[in-house]
XYZ file of N, CA and C in Angstrom:
522
model
N 33.434 -16.513 -13.513
C 33.609 -16.068 -12.139
C 32.640 -14.928 -11.815
N 32.560 -13.949 -12.715
C 31.652 -12.820 -12.492
C 30.206 -13.308 -12.510
N 29.880 -14.207 -13.438
C 28.513 -14.745 -13.499
C 28.145 -15.455 -12.204
N 29.075 -16.201 -11.643
C 28.811 -16.914 -10.393
C 28.545 -15.923 -9.263
N 29.298 -14.821 -9.223
C 29.102 -13.808 -8.180
C 27.743 -13.128 -8.341
N 27.372 -12.803 -9.578
C 26.073 -12.179 -9.838
C 24.951 -13.133 -9.450
N 25.080 -14.395 -9.811
C 24.078 -15.395 -9.466
C 23.950 -15.535 -7.949
N 25.042 -15.523 -7.248
C 25.004 -15.630 -5.787
C 24.268 -14.445 -5.170
N 24.507 -13.251 -5.702
C 23.816 -12.054 -5.194
C 22.322 -12.147 -5.476
N 21.964 -12.550 -6.684
C 20.546 -12.659 -7.043
C 19.826 -13.699 -6.191
N 20.469 -14.802 -5.912
C 19.859 -15.836 -5.084
C 19.730 -15.385 -3.634
N 20.590 -14.500 -3.194
C 20.544 -14.020 -1.813
C 19.474 -12.961 -1.599
N 18.996 -12.306 -2.661
C 18.016 -11.231 -2.509
C 16.743 -11.678 -1.807
N 16.101 -12.775 -2.209
C 14.896 -13.181 -1.481
C 15.164 -13.472 -0.009
N 16.294 -14.070 0.294
C 16.628 -14.362 1.692
C 16.825 -13.070 2.464
N 17.429 -12.059 1.826
C 17.635 -10.773 2.494
C 16.302 -10.105 2.784
N 15.362 -10.183 1.843
C 14.051 -9.578 2.050
C 13.326 -10.237 3.213
N 13.494 -11.541 3.371
C 12.828 -12.246 4.455
C 13.452 -11.927 5.805
N 14.666 -11.427 5.805
C 15.346 -11.188 7.064
C 15.077 -9.798 7.629
N 14.309 -8.975 6.950
C 14.007 -7.639 7.453
C 12.998 -7.777 8.585
N 13.367 -7.358 9.779
C 12.455 -7.525 10.918
C 11.340 -6.479 10.905
N 10.221 -6.836 11.517
C 9.151 -5.863 11.696
C 9.621 -4.843 12.730
N 9.469 -3.563 12.450
C 9.873 -2.569 13.455
C 8.877 -2.544 14.615
N 9.303 -1.953 15.723
C 8.430 -1.836 16.890
C 7.299 -0.839 16.649
N 7.575 0.168 15.841
C 6.577 1.193 15.542
C 6.327 1.256 14.050
N 5.858 2.406 13.613
C 5.627 2.614 12.185
C 6.925 3.037 11.520
N 7.067 2.697 10.250
C 8.300 2.989 9.511
C 8.151 4.329 8.799
N 9.224 5.126 8.877
C 9.275 6.406 8.177
C 10.122 6.302 6.927
N 10.605 7.435 6.478
C 11.388 7.476 5.249
C 12.697 6.723 5.421
N 13.180 6.132 4.362
C 12.569 6.072 3.032
C 11.440 5.035 3.004
N 10.334 5.418 2.424
C 9.189 4.513 2.347
C 9.360 3.450 1.274
N 10.115 3.773 0.231
C 10.399 2.775 -0.818
C 11.694 2.075 -0.461
N 11.543 0.954 0.221
C 12.680 0.156 0.662
C 12.167 -1.261 0.910
N 13.054 -2.234 0.935
C 12.604 -3.609 1.220
C 11.790 -3.671 2.509
N 10.742 -4.489 2.469
C 9.815 -4.626 3.589
C 9.948 -6.019 4.204
N 9.437 -6.203 5.417
C 9.476 -7.542 6.018
C 8.572 -8.505 5.255
N 8.754 -9.767 5.507
C 7.902 -10.793 4.901
C 6.673 -11.059 5.767
N 6.592 -10.380 6.911
C 5.507 -10.627 7.856
C 4.891 -9.324 8.326
N 3.683 -9.451 8.864
C 3.018 -8.356 9.559
C 2.129 -9.014 10.614
N 2.558 -8.920 11.857
C 1.849 -9.591 12.950
C 0.390 -9.156 12.980
N -0.515 -10.141 12.996
C -1.944 -9.877 13.063
C -2.625 -9.789 11.717
N -1.844 -9.807 10.640
C -2.400 -9.740 9.288
C -1.937 -10.955 8.497
N -2.689 -11.274 7.468
C -2.271 -12.332 6.549
C -1.532 -11.673 5.394
N -0.336 -12.133 5.108
C 0.449 -11.607 4.001
C 0.126 -12.428 2.758
N -0.219 -11.734 1.664
C -0.576 -12.438 0.429
C 0.306 -11.986 -0.724
N 0.435 -12.859 -1.699
C 1.183 -12.566 -2.906
C 0.251 -12.214 -4.054
N 0.836 -12.010 -5.214
C 0.074 -11.603 -6.383
C -1.000 -12.595 -6.803
N -0.677 -13.877 -6.802
C -1.657 -14.880 -7.223
C -2.853 -14.904 -6.280
N -2.591 -14.820 -4.980
C -3.691 -14.794 -4.006
C -4.531 -13.538 -4.171
N -3.873 -12.403 -4.424
C -4.610 -11.151 -4.610
C -5.535 -11.254 -5.821
N -5.035 -11.793 -6.928
C -5.872 -11.960 -8.112
C -7.046 -12.879 -7.831
N -6.813 -13.982 -7.141
C -7.896 -14.911 -6.812
C -8.970 -14.227 -5.970
N -8.561 -13.506 -4.932
C -9.526 -12.803 -4.077
C -10.309 -11.763 -4.874
N -9.607 -11.030 -5.717
C -10.243 -9.983 -6.524
C -11.229 -10.588 -7.517
N -10.778 -11.592 -8.243
C -11.633 -12.201 -9.267
C -12.877 -12.839 -8.665
N -12.770 -13.358 -7.449
C -13.910 -13.988 -6.787
C -14.773 -12.972 -6.030
N -14.334 -11.701 -6.006
C -15.081 -10.686 -5.270
C -15.103 -10.944 -3.774
N -14.067 -11.597 -3.279
C -14.041 -12.013 -1.884
C -13.296 -11.054 -0.959
N -12.880 -9.899 -1.459
C -12.149 -8.943 -0.625
C -12.350 -7.540 -1.173
N -12.128 -6.570 -0.295
C -12.137 -5.168 -0.683
C -10.682 -4.723 -0.746
N -10.289 -4.122 -1.850
C -8.914 -3.680 -2.035
C -8.785 -2.209 -1.655
N -7.755 -1.916 -0.844
C -7.541 -0.575 -0.317
C -6.132 -0.115 -0.681
N -6.044 0.906 -1.495
C -4.781 1.480 -1.970
C -4.418 2.656 -1.070
N -3.204 2.665 -0.529
C -2.786 3.750 0.363
C -1.651 4.590 -0.231
N -1.445 4.484 -1.535
C -0.396 5.271 -2.188
C -0.672 6.761 -1.983
N 0.364 7.576 -1.753
C 0.126 8.998 -1.492
C -0.357 9.762 -2.727
N -1.048 10.826 -2.458
C -1.572 11.714 -3.502
C -0.573 12.838 -3.725
N -0.371 13.193 -4.972
C 0.517 14.305 -5.293
C -0.297 15.596 -5.233
N 0.006 16.410 -4.238
C -0.709 17.665 -4.059
C 0.028 18.807 -4.749
N -0.678 19.883 -4.986
C -0.087 21.065 -5.627
C 1.101 21.542 -4.792
N 2.259 21.682 -5.420
C 3.435 22.137 -4.677
C 3.237 23.549 -4.120
N 3.709 23.733 -2.909
C 3.633 25.062 -2.307
C 4.622 25.987 -2.996
N 4.277 27.242 -3.049
C 5.194 28.246 -3.576
C 5.205 28.394 -5.087
N 4.257 27.778 -5.789
C 4.204 27.987 -7.238
C 3.836 29.445 -7.503
N 4.446 30.049 -8.498
C 4.109 31.442 -8.813
C 2.620 31.590 -9.149
N 2.059 32.727 -8.796
C 0.654 33.004 -9.085
C 0.402 32.852 -10.582
N -0.694 32.230 -10.915
C -1.058 32.022 -12.309
C -0.501 30.741 -12.909
N 0.332 30.030 -12.164
C 0.883 28.774 -12.664
C -0.227 27.736 -12.779
N -0.312 27.144 -13.939
C -1.283 26.071 -14.128
C -0.644 24.773 -13.649
N -1.350 24.076 -12.790
C -0.846 22.816 -12.261
C -1.954 21.780 -12.348
N -1.627 20.655 -12.890
C -2.584 19.550 -12.971
C -2.080 18.394 -12.116
N -2.950 17.960 -11.241
C -2.590 16.828 -10.395
C -2.440 15.588 -11.258
N -1.327 14.879 -11.128
C -1.170 13.656 -11.921
C -2.192 12.605 -11.485
N -2.621 11.814 -12.431
C -3.571 10.751 -12.085
C -2.822 9.633 -11.369
N -3.582 8.863 -10.631
C -3.025 7.717 -9.908
C -3.674 6.459 -10.451
N -2.861 5.482 -10.800
C -3.342 4.215 -11.339
C -3.390 3.165 -10.240
N -4.513 2.444 -10.179
C -4.709 1.461 -9.114
C -5.411 0.219 -9.636
N -5.555 -0.758 -8.791
C -6.251 -2.002 -9.119
C -7.736 -1.702 -9.316
N -8.361 -2.261 -10.339
C -9.779 -1.989 -10.577
C -10.635 -2.273 -9.334
N -11.502 -1.322 -9.023
C -12.409 -1.473 -7.891
C -11.817 -1.103 -6.546
N -10.524 -0.769 -6.500
C -9.882 -0.440 -5.225
C -10.370 0.912 -4.709
N -10.376 1.037 -3.401
C -10.665 2.294 -2.729
C -9.320 2.961 -2.477
N -9.200 4.231 -2.849
C -7.929 4.935 -2.665
C -8.011 5.799 -1.409
N -7.325 5.398 -0.375
C -7.237 6.163 0.867
C -5.858 6.822 0.918
N -5.677 7.811 0.070
C -4.388 8.463 -0.125
C -3.849 9.085 1.165
N -2.518 9.085 1.213
C -1.749 9.698 2.311
C -2.049 9.085 3.677
N -2.388 7.813 3.726
C -2.724 7.194 5.012
C -1.707 6.137 5.437
N -0.569 6.099 4.779
C 0.438 5.110 5.127
C 1.709 5.700 5.699
N 1.677 6.986 6.002
C 2.886 7.606 6.556
C 3.145 7.127 7.984
N 4.356 7.368 8.455
C 4.731 6.999 9.815
C 3.846 7.730 10.824
N 3.656 9.007 10.630
C 2.780 9.819 11.485
C 1.674 10.377 10.601
N 0.448 10.284 11.082
C -0.692 10.781 10.324
C -1.274 12.019 10.990
N -1.708 12.966 10.168
C -2.445 14.100 10.700
C -3.814 13.589 11.150
N -4.540 14.361 11.946
C -5.890 13.918 12.335
C -6.787 13.647 11.114
N -6.635 14.440 10.054
C -7.447 14.234 8.848
C -7.083 12.932 8.153
N -5.782 12.645 8.073
C -5.337 11.403 7.438
C -5.763 10.183 8.256
N -5.644 10.292 9.565
C -6.067 9.181 10.421
C -7.563 8.934 10.264
N -8.343 10.003 10.233
C -9.802 9.857 10.061
C -10.115 9.262 8.692
N -9.387 9.687 7.650
C -9.615 9.133 6.311
C -9.376 7.632 6.304
N -8.302 7.196 6.967
C -7.994 5.768 7.012
C -9.035 5.010 7.833
N -9.311 5.468 9.030
C -10.245 4.758 9.909
C -11.648 4.714 9.299
N -12.128 5.871 8.830
C -13.469 5.929 8.238
C -13.536 5.138 6.931
N -12.457 5.213 6.144
C -12.419 4.478 4.882
C -12.419 2.969 5.092
N -11.656 2.510 6.081
C -11.633 1.079 6.380
C -12.986 0.610 6.925
N -13.596 1.445 7.762
C -14.911 1.102 8.315
C -15.934 0.990 7.195
N -15.937 1.961 6.279
C -16.874 1.925 5.147
C -16.577 0.739 4.236
N -15.299 0.460 4.007
C -14.926 -0.658 3.137
C -15.353 -1.986 3.741
N -15.226 -2.103 5.047
C -15.613 -3.333 5.741
C -17.110 -3.562 5.587
N -17.880 -2.477 5.689
C -19.319 -2.570 5.484
C -19.979 -3.626 6.349
N -21.040 -4.188 5.831
C -21.823 -5.169 6.563
C -21.419 -6.605 6.255
N -20.721 -6.830 5.141
C -20.458 -8.220 4.730
C -19.170 -8.800 5.302
N -18.367 -7.989 5.975
C -17.168 -8.464 6.668
C -16.168 -9.175 5.763
N -16.076 -8.734 4.503
C -15.049 -9.298 3.622
C -13.674 -8.833 4.086
N -12.642 -9.609 3.793
C -11.278 -9.173 4.128
C -10.922 -7.871 3.405
N -10.006 -7.129 4.011
C -9.468 -5.912 3.397
C -8.052 -6.214 2.933
N -7.780 -5.969 1.662
C -6.446 -6.168 1.098
C -5.815 -4.784 0.984
N -4.813 -4.522 1.802
C -4.158 -3.213 1.839
C -2.859 -3.300 1.054
N -2.690 -2.344 0.123
C -1.542 -2.399 -0.775
C -1.084 -1.007 -1.168
N 0.048 -0.982 -1.849
C 0.648 0.229 -2.405
C 1.432 -0.222 -3.636
N 2.732 -0.150 -3.562
C 3.645 -0.649 -4.582
C 4.549 -1.703 -3.933
N 5.350 -2.347 -4.736
C 6.339 -3.271 -4.172
C 7.338 -2.461 -3.352
N 7.788 -3.060 -2.255
C 8.750 -2.407 -1.372
C 8.278 -1.022 -0.938
N 7.049 -0.959 -0.461
C 6.461 0.301 0.002
C 5.988 0.120 1.441
N 6.637 0.805 2.340
C 6.298 0.711 3.755
C 4.950 1.351 4.077
N 4.413 2.140 3.177
C 3.132 2.786 3.462
C 2.020 1.752 3.633
N 2.034 0.715 2.813
C 0.995 -0.312 2.965
C 1.205 -1.088 4.260
N 2.453 -1.316 4.639
C 2.733 -2.001 5.900
C 2.227 -1.164 7.068
N 2.527 0.133 7.059
C 2.064 1.030 8.124
C 0.539 1.036 8.219
N -0.140 1.182 7.093
C -1.604 1.250 7.098
C -2.213 -0.071 7.568
N -1.671 -1.188 7.102
C -2.190 -2.491 7.534
C -1.935 -2.695 9.027
N -0.795 -2.262 9.505
C -0.509 -2.384 10.939
C -1.499 -1.560 11.760
N -1.795 -0.353 11.300
C -2.786 0.473 12.006
C -4.138 -0.227 12.037
N -4.532 -0.792 10.901
C -5.824 -1.483 10.832
C -5.886 -2.610 11.850
N -4.802 -3.373 11.963
C -4.744 -4.460 12.935
C -4.833 -3.896 14.355
N -4.047 -2.860 14.643
C -4.039 -2.267 15.982
C -5.397 -1.682 16.354
N -6.120 -1.176 15.369
C -7.448 -0.600 15.625
C -8.524 -1.673 15.778
N -8.164 -2.924 15.588
C -9.108 -4.005 15.806
C -9.866 -4.474 14.576
N -9.477 -4.028 13.389
C -10.126 -4.525 12.178
C -9.723 -5.986 11.978
N -10.674 -6.806 11.594
C -10.386 -8.218 11.342
C -10.227 -8.445 9.839
N -9.636 -9.580 9.501
C -9.503 -9.950 8.095
C -8.593 -9.038 7.305
N -7.515 -8.568 7.918
C -6.573 -7.690 7.211
C -5.583 -8.555 6.437
N -5.520 -8.309 5.139
C -4.560 -8.964 4.251
C -3.609 -7.879 3.751
N -2.323 -8.088 3.982
C -1.328 -7.140 3.476
C -0.750 -7.715 2.196
N -0.800 -6.902 1.146
C -0.308 -7.296 -0.177
C 0.950 -6.470 -0.468
N 2.119 -6.927 0.007
C 3.338 -6.118 -0.101
C 3.797 -5.860 -1.528
N 3.423 -6.703 -2.476
C 3.835 -6.492 -3.861
C 3.015 -5.442 -4.574
N 1.838 -5.152 -4.047
C 0.979 -4.102 -4.584
C 0.760 -4.172 -6.085
N 0.627 -3.004 -6.683
C 0.312 -2.938 -8.118
C 1.419 -3.539 -8.978
N 2.650 -3.524 -8.496
C 3.744 -4.110 -9.277
C 3.533 -5.622 -9.433
N 3.248 -6.308 -8.323
C 2.999 -7.756 -8.395
C 1.686 -8.059 -9.104
N 0.703 -7.187 -8.933
C -0.585 -7.352 -9.616
C -0.352 -7.467 -11.121
N 0.389 -6.515 -11.666
C 0.662 -6.513 -13.109
C 1.549 -7.685 -13.500
N 2.547 -7.999 -12.680
C 3.458 -9.107 -12.984
C 2.710 -10.445 -13.028
N 1.652 -10.585 -12.239
C 0.856 -11.812 -12.206
C -0.182 -11.862 -13.325
N -0.257 -10.792 -14.123
C -1.217 -10.767 -15.226
C -2.574 -10.223 -14.840
N -2.633 -9.446 -13.751
C -3.898 -8.840 -13.326
C -4.402 -7.849 -14.359
N -5.682 -7.508 -14.239
C -6.299 -6.553 -15.154
C -5.524 -5.239 -15.158
N -5.607 -4.518 -16.251
C -4.934 -3.228 -16.354
C -5.365 -2.313 -15.226
N -4.443 -1.514 -14.761
C -4.743 -0.549 -13.710
C -5.698 0.512 -14.254
N -6.449 1.123 -13.352
C -7.413 2.152 -13.728
C -7.114 3.427 -12.951
N -7.636 4.544 -13.412
C -7.441 5.811 -12.726
C -8.285 5.833 -11.461
N -7.637 6.158 -10.348
C -8.307 6.205 -9.055
C -9.046 7.528 -8.894
N -10.129 7.483 -8.127
C -10.851 8.692 -7.773
C -10.308 9.201 -6.440
N -9.913 10.479 -6.384
C -9.409 11.007 -5.110
C -10.521 11.183 -4.095
């Protein structure tokens, strides 16, 4: 009886994830929560598609995971080392650009970074973060609204990348 109930819950999880509607605006906290299965104006891709695009060199990968900055209020003389961030090989890290509201600096980082990533060859942009991370959804939505073409949203991010057998993650350059 308990096994049947657990199985029913597990089978319902994918259906529940698909039922999350796209919000009218950008999503705020909590950023780590189930995401919609769609993003109007973008192509949604899974891990296998992301690996294929990456291996063929047919897309530019854009990581929008936030950067851990030095905490305010640390006592003078405190040694603090910024933790490294692991990302998909070759990805561009546009940190702190997936929040609900962006500062002018964050908005410029995203817009300028996407423009540079698009370059002259017009390859698709694959925007990602982690699984169940609204930051990638927010950033991809902004890219679509700003008129960028070929936006691919990879909602599974680095979690699905690794689960699909993608290359080991590498340390991102800030």
